[in-house]
Short mmCIF file of C-alpha atoms and ligand atoms in Angstrom, two decimals:
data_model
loop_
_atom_site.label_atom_id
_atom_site.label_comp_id
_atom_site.label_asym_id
_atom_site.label_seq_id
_atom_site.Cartn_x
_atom_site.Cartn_y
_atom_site.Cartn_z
CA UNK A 1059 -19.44 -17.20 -2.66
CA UNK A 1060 -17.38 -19.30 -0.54
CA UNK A 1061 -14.03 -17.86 0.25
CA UNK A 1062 -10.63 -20.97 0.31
CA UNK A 1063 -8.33 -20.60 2.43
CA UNK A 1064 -5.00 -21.88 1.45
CA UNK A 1065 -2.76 -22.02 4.17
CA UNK A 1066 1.35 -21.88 2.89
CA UNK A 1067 4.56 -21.73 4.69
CA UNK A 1068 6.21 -18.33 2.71
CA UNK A 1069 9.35 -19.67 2.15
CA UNK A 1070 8.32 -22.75 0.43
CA UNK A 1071 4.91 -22.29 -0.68
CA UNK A 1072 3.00 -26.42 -1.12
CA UNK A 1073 2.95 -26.90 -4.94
CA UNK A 1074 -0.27 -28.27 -4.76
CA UNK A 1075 -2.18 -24.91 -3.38
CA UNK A 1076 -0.32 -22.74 -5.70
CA UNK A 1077 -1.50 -24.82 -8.53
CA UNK A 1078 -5.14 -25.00 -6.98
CA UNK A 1079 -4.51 -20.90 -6.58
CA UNK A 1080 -3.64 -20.71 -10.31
CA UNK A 1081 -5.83 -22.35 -11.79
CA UNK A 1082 -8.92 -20.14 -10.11
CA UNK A 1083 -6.41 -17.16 -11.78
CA UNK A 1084 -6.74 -18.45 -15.10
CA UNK A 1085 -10.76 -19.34 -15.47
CA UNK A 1086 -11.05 -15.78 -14.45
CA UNK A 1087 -11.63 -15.96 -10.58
CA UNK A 1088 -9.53 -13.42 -7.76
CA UNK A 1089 -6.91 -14.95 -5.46
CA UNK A 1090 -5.69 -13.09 -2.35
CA UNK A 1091 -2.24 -13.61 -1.79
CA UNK A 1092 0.80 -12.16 0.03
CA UNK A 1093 3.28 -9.74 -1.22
CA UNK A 1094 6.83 -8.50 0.73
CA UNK A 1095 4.66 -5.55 1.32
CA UNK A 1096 0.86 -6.02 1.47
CA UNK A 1097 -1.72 -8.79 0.75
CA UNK A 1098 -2.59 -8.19 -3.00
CA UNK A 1099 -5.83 -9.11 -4.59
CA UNK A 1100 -4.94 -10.93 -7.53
CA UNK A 1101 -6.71 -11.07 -11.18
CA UNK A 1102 -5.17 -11.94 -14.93
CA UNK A 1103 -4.50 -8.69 -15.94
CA UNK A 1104 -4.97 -9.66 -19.66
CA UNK A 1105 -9.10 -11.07 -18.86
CA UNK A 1106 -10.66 -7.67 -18.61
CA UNK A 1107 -13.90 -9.59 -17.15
CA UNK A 1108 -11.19 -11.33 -14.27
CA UNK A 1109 -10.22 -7.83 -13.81
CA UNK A 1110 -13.82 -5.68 -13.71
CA UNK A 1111 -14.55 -8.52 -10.81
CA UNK A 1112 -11.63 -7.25 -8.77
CA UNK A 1113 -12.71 -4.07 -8.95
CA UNK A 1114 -16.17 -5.07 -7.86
CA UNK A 1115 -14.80 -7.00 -5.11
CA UNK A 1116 -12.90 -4.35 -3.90
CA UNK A 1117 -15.88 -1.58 -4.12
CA UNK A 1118 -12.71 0.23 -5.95
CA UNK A 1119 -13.69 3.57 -7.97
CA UNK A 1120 -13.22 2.10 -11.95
CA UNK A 1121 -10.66 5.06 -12.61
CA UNK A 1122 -7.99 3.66 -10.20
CA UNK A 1123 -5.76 0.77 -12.44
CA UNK A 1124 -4.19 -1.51 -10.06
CA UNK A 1125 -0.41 -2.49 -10.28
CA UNK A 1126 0.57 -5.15 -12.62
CA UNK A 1127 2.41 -7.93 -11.16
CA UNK A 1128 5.27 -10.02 -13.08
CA UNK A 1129 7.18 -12.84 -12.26
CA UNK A 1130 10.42 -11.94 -14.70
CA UNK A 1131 11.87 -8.47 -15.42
CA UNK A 1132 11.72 -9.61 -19.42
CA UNK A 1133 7.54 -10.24 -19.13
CA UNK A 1134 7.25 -6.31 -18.96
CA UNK A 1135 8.26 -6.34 -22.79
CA UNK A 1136 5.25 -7.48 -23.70
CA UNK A 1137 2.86 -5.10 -21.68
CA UNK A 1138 4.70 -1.20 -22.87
CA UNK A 1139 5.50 0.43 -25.48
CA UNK A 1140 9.07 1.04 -24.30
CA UNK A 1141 11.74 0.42 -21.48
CA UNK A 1142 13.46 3.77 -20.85
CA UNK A 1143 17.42 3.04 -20.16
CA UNK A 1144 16.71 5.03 -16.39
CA UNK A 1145 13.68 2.33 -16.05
CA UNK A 1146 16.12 -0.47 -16.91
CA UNK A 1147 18.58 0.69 -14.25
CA UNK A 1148 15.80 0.37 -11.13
CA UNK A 1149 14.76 -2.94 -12.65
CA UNK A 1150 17.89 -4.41 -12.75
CA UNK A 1151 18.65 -3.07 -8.96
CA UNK A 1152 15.26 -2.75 -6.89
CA UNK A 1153 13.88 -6.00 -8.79
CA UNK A 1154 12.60 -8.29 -7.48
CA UNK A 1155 11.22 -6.00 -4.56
CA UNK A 1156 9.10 -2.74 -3.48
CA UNK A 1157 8.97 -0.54 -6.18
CA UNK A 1158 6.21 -0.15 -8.74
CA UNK A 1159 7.28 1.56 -12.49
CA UNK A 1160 5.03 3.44 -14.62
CA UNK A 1161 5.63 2.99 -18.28
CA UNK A 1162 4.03 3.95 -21.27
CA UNK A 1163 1.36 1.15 -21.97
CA UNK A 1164 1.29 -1.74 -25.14
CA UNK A 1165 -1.79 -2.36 -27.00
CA UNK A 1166 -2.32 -5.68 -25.02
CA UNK A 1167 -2.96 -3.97 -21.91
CA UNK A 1168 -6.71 -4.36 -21.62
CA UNK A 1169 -8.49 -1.24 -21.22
CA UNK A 1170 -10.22 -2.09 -18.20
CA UNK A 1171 -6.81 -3.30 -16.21
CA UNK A 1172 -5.29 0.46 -17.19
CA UNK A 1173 -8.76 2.44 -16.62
CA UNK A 1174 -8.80 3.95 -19.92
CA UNK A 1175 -4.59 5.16 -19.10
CA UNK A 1176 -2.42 5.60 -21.71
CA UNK A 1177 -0.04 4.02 -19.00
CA UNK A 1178 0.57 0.96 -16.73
CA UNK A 1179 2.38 0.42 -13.34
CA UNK A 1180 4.54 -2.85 -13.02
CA UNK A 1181 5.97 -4.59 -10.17
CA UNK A 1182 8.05 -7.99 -9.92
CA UNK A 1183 7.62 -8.31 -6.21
CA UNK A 1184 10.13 -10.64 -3.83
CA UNK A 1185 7.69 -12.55 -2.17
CA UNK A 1186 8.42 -16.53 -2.79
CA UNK A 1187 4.30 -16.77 -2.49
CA UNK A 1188 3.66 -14.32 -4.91
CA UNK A 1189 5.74 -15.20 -7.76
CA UNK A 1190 5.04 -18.80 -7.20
CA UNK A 1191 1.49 -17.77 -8.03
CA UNK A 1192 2.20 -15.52 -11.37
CA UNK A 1193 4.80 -18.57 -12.32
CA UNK A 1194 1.78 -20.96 -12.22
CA UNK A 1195 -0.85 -18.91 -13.49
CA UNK A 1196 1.26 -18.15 -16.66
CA UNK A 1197 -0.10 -14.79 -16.85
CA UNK A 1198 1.02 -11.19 -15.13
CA UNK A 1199 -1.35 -10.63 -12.16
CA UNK A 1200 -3.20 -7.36 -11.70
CA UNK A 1201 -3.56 -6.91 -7.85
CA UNK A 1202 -4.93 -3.80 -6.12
CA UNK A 1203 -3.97 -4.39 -2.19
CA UNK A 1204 -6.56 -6.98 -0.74
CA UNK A 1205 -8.53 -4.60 1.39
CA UNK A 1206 -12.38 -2.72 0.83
CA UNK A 1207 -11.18 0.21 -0.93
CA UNK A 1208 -10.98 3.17 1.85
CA UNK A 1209 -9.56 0.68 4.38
CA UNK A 1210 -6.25 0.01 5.52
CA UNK A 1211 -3.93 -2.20 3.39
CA UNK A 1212 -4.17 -5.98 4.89
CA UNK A 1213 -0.89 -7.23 6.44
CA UNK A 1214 -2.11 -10.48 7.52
CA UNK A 1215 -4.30 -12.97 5.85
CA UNK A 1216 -7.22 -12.67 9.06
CA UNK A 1217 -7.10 -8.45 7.48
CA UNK A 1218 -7.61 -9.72 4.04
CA UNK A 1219 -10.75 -12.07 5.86
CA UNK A 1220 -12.45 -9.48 7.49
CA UNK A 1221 -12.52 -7.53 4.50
CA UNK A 1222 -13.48 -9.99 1.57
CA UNK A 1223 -14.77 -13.36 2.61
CA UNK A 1224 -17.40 -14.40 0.34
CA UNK A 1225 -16.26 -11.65 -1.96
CA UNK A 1226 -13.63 -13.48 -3.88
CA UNK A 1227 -12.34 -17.06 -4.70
CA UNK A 1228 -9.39 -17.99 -2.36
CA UNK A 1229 -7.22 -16.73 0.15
CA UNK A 1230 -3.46 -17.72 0.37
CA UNK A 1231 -2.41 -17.37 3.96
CA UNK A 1232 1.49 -17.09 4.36
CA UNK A 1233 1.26 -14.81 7.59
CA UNK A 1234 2.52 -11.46 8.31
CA UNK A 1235 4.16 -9.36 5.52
CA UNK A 1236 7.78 -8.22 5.75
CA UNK A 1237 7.39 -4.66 4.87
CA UNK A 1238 4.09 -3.45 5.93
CA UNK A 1239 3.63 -0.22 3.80
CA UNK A 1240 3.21 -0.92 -0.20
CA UNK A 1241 5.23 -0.60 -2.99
CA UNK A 1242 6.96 2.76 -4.43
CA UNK A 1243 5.45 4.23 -7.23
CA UNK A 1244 7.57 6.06 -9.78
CA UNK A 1245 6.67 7.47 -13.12
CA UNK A 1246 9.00 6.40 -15.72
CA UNK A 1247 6.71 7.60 -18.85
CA UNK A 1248 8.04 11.17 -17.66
CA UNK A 1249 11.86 12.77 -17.49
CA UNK A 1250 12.77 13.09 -14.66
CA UNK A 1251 11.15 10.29 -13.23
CA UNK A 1252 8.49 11.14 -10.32
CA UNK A 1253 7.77 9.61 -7.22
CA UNK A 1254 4.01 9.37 -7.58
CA UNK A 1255 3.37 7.21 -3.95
CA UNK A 1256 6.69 6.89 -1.00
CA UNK A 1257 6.56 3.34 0.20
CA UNK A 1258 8.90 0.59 0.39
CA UNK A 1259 11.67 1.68 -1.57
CA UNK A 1260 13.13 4.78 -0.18
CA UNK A 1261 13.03 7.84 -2.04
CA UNK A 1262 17.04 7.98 -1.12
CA UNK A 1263 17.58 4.88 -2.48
CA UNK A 1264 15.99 5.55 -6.14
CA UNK A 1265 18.18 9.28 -6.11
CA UNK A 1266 21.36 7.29 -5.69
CA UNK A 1267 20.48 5.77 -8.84
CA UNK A 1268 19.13 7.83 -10.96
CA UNK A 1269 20.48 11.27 -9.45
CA UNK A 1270 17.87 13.59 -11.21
CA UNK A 1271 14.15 12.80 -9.82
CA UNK A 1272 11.09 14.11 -8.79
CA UNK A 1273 8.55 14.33 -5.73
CA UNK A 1274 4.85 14.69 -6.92
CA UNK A 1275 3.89 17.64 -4.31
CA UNK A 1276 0.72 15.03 -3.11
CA UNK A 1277 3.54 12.57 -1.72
CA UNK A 1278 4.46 15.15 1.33
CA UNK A 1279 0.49 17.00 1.24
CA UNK A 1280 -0.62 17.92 4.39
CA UNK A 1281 -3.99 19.19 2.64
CA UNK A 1282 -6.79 18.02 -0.03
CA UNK A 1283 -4.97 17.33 -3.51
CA UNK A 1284 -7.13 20.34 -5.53
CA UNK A 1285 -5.04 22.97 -4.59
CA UNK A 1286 -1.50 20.76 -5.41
CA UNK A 1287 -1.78 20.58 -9.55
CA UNK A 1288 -2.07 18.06 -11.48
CA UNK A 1289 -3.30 14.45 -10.61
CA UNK A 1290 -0.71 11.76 -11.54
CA UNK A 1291 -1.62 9.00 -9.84
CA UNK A 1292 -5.31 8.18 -10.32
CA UNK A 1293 -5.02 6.23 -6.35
CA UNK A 1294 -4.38 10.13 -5.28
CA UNK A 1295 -7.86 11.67 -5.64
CA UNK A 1296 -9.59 8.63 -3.46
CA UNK A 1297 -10.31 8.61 0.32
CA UNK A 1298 -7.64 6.03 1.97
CA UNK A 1299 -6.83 3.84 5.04
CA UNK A 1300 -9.45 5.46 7.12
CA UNK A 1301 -10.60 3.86 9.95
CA UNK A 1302 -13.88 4.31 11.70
CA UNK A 1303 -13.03 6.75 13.97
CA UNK A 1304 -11.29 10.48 13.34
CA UNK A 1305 -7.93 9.79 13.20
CA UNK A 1306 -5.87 13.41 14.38
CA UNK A 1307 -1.82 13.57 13.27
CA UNK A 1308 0.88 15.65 15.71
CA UNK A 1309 3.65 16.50 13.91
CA UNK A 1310 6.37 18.60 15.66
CA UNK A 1311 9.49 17.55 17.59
CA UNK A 1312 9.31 14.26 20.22
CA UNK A 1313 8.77 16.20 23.53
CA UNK A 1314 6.33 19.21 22.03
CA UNK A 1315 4.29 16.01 20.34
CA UNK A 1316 4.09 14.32 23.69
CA UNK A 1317 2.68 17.77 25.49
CA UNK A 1318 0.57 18.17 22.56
CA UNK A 1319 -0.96 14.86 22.89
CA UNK A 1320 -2.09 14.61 26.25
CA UNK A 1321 -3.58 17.75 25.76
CA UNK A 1322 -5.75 16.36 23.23
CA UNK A 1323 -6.35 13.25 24.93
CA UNK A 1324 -7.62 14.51 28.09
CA UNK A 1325 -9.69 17.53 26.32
CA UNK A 1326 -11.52 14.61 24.59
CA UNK A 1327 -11.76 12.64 27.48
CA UNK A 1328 -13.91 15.40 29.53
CA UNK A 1329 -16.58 15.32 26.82
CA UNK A 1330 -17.27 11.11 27.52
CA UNK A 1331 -15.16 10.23 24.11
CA UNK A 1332 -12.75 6.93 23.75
CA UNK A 1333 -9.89 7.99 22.90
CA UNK A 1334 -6.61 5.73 21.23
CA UNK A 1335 -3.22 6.53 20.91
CA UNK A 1336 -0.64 5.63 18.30
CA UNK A 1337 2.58 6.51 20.15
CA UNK A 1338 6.22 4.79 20.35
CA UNK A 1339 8.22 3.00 22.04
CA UNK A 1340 10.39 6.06 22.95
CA UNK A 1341 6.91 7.82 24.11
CA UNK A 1342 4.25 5.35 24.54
CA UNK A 1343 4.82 5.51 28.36
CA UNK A 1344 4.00 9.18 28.60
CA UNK A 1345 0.14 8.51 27.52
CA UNK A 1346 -3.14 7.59 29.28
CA UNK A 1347 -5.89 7.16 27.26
CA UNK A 1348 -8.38 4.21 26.72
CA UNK A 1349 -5.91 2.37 24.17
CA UNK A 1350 -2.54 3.21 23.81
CA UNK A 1351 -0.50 1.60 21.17
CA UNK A 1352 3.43 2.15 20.20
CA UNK A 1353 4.04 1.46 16.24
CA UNK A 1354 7.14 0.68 17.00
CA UNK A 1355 10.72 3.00 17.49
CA UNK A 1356 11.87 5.98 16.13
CA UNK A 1357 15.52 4.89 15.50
CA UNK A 1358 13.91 1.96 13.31
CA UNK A 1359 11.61 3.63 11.27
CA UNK A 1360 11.08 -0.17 9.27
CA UNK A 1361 8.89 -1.25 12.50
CA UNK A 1362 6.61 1.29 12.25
CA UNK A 1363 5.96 0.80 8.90
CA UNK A 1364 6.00 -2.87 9.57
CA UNK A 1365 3.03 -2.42 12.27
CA UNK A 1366 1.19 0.77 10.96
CA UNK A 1367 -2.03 -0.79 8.85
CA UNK A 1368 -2.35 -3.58 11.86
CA UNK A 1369 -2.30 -1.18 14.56
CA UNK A 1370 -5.06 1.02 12.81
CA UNK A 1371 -7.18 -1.63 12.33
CA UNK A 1372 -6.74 -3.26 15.95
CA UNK A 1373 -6.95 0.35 17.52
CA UNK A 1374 -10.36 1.23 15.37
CA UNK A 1375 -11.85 -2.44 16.13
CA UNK A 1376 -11.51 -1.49 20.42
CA UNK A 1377 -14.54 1.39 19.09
CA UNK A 1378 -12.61 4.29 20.26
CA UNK A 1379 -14.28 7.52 18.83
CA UNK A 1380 -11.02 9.66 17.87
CA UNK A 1381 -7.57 8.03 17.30
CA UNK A 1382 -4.19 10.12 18.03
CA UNK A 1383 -1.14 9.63 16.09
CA UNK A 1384 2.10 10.43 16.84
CA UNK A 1385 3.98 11.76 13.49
CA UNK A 1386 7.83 10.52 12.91
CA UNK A 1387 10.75 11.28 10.89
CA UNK A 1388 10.10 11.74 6.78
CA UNK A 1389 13.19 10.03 6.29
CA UNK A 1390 13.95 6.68 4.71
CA UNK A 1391 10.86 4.33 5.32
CA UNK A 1392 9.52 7.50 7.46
CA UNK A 1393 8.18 9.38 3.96
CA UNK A 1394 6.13 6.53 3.41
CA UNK A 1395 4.58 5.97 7.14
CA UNK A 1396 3.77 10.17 7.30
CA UNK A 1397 1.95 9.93 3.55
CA UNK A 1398 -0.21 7.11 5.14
CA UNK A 1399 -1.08 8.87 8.13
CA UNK A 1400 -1.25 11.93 7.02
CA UNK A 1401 -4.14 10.47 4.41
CA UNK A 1402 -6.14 8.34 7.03
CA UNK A 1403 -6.47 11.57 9.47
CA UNK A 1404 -8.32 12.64 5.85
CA UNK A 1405 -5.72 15.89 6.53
CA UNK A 1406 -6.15 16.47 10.03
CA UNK A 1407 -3.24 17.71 10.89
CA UNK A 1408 -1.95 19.61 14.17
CA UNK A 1409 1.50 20.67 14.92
CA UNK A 1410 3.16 20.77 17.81
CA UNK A 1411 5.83 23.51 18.79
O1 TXA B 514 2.85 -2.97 -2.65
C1 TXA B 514 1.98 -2.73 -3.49
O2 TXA B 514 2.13 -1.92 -4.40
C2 TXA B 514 0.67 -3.53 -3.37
C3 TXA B 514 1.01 -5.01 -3.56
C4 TXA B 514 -0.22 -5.87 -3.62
O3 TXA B 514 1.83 -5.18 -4.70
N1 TXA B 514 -0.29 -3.09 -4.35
C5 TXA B 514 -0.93 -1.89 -4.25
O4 TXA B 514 -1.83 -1.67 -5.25
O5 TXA B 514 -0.72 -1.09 -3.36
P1 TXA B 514 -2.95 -0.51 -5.21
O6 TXA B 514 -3.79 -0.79 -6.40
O7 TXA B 514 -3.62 -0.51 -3.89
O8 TXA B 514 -2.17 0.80 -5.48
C6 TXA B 514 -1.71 1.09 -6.78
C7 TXA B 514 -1.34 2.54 -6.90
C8 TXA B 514 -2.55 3.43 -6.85
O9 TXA B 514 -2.23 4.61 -6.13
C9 TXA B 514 -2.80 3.73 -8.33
O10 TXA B 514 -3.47 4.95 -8.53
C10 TXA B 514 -1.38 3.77 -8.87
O11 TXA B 514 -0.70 2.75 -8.16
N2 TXA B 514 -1.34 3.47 -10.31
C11 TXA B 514 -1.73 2.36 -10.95
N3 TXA B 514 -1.57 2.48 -12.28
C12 TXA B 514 -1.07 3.72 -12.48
C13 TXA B 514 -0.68 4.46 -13.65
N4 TXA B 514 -0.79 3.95 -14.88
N5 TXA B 514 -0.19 5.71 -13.48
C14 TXA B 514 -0.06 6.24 -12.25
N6 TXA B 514 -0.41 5.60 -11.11
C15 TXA B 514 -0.91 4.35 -11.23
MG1 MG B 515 -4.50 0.09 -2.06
#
């Protein structure tokens, strides 16, 4: 298959493309587009062919639904059985924006676009691209991020190109995304509500809200879900954003991390292996190894989220054998960036005191 690329500016997206975009969208085909937070891969999430061809494309497990994507806060009718008043509240403040809601599914939901869920998880995201493209293609758009499943999320069109050309239908290029991590998920079929997956809506911001809400115990795991309960998010039981090499977190306080880390870096170094470091900016100084990287500051936890899923892929693609990353701050954006890295060390954790 040949992959088209469809170069857009993201503010004002060519009419022409979008409409070229759509119409692939509506005889069944997958567009790659961007979101605020990650490229999605995009399907009609009412063609339950359109949609088994995403997850084909995507080598995704069948039992992990991707997020629905609407382009109006009153399309979500339509697809569940009911809008809980709490679920009305973060729609009419976090919509348009980074936060996916899990509601209790309508009969038109295909069974396919749900894997076999009583339950779907909707998003109206911000991005001028994105809704341009469910606008046009007059249906909601099911879209998994636009990476192989196991990789890292793709914040740039060239990500979304390494990992799918000739696997799908068209690529819209609109550059870099804004955010970096994906959405929030929160269940809303349950009361309280539950944070199923941190990510660009803070966890503050949604308990300012709605007061009274929960933290699935998988969002802040530092081991293998079996031993944490029940599985709420189907996305929770599969391996994720893992490079090629071992990635190893340190978690402790700056200056212990930073002794901790050369440790590691030079034991690896006296048996031959390549070693890369994710520090920051604060830090990134303190490090010799093959490839050091900074993600960004720790007063501005938004950067390193912004440059977290580029700098794993640029640091893996230099063929170092063992990657070390510098933990930060849980807070704000910070919950969000640890659940990701915490997940593509596959666990391995060490902290640093
Ligand atoms: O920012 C984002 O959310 C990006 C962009 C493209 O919008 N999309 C994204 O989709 O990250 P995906 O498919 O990679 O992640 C969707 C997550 C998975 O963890 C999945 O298990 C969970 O949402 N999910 C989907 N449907 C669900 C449901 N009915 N109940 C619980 N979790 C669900
Ligand atoms: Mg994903």
């Amino acid at each position: 298959m040949n992959t088209l690329l469809l170069k857009v500016n993201p503010l004002k997206p060519d009419a022409k493309k979008i409409e070229a975009a759509a119409q692939i969208i509506q005889r069944g085909g997958l567009v790659a587009f961007p979101t605020e937070t990650v490229y999605g891969l995009g399907a009609d999430a009412l063609n339950p062919e359109a949609v088994l061809a995403l997850f084909a494309a995507k080598k995704r497990p069948l039992d992990n639904p991707p997020i629905v994507h609407v382009a109006d806060p009153k399309e979500v009718q339509r697809l569940v059985a009911e809008v809980p008043p709490k679920a009305q509240l973060l729609m009419d403040k976090f919509w348009p924006g980074p936060l996916t809601l899990v509601f209790k599914r309508s009969e038109i939901m295909p069974k396919v676009t749900v894997a076999g869920l009583n339950t779907v998880a909707i998003r109206m995201p911000k991005h001028p691209v994105a809704l341009a493209l469910i606008r046009q293609s007059r249906c909601p758009i099911a879209a998994p991020s636009a990476n192989l499943a196991g990789k890292p999320s793709p914040t740039t069109a060239q990500h979304v190109y390494e990992d799918l050309n000739g696997r799908i239908d068209a690529i819209i290029d609109g550059g870099a995304t804004d955010i970096g991590v994906e959405s929030t998920v929160v269940d809303m079929s349950v009361d309280p509500p539950m944070l199923l997956r941190p990510g660009g809506t803070p966890f503050e911001a949604l308990k300012t809200v709605l007061g009274d809400m929960k933290l699935h115990p998988f969002v802040q795991a530092e081991q293998e879900l079996s031993s944490l309960g029940e599985i709420r998010s189907p996305g929770m039981k599969h391996k994720h954003y893992a490079p090629k090499a071992q990635v190893i977190l340190v978690e402790g306080n700056v200056s212990a991390v930073t002794v901790k880390i050369r440790e590691l870096a030079e034991s690896y170094k006296v048996t031959g292996e390549k070693v890369g470091i994710l520090a920051t900016d604060e830090t990134q100084t303190a490090y010799h190894a093959d490839v050091v990287k900074s993600l960004g500051s720790r007063s501005n936890l938004s950067t390193v989220a912004q440059n977290l899923f580029r700098l794993l892929r640029e640091v893996d693609a230099q063929n170092v054998d063992v990657i070390i990353a510098e933990g930060v701050s849980s807070d704000g954006l910070g919950l969000a960036v640890m659940n990701r890295l915490r997940k593509a060390s596959g666990y391995h954790i060490v902290k640093a005191e």
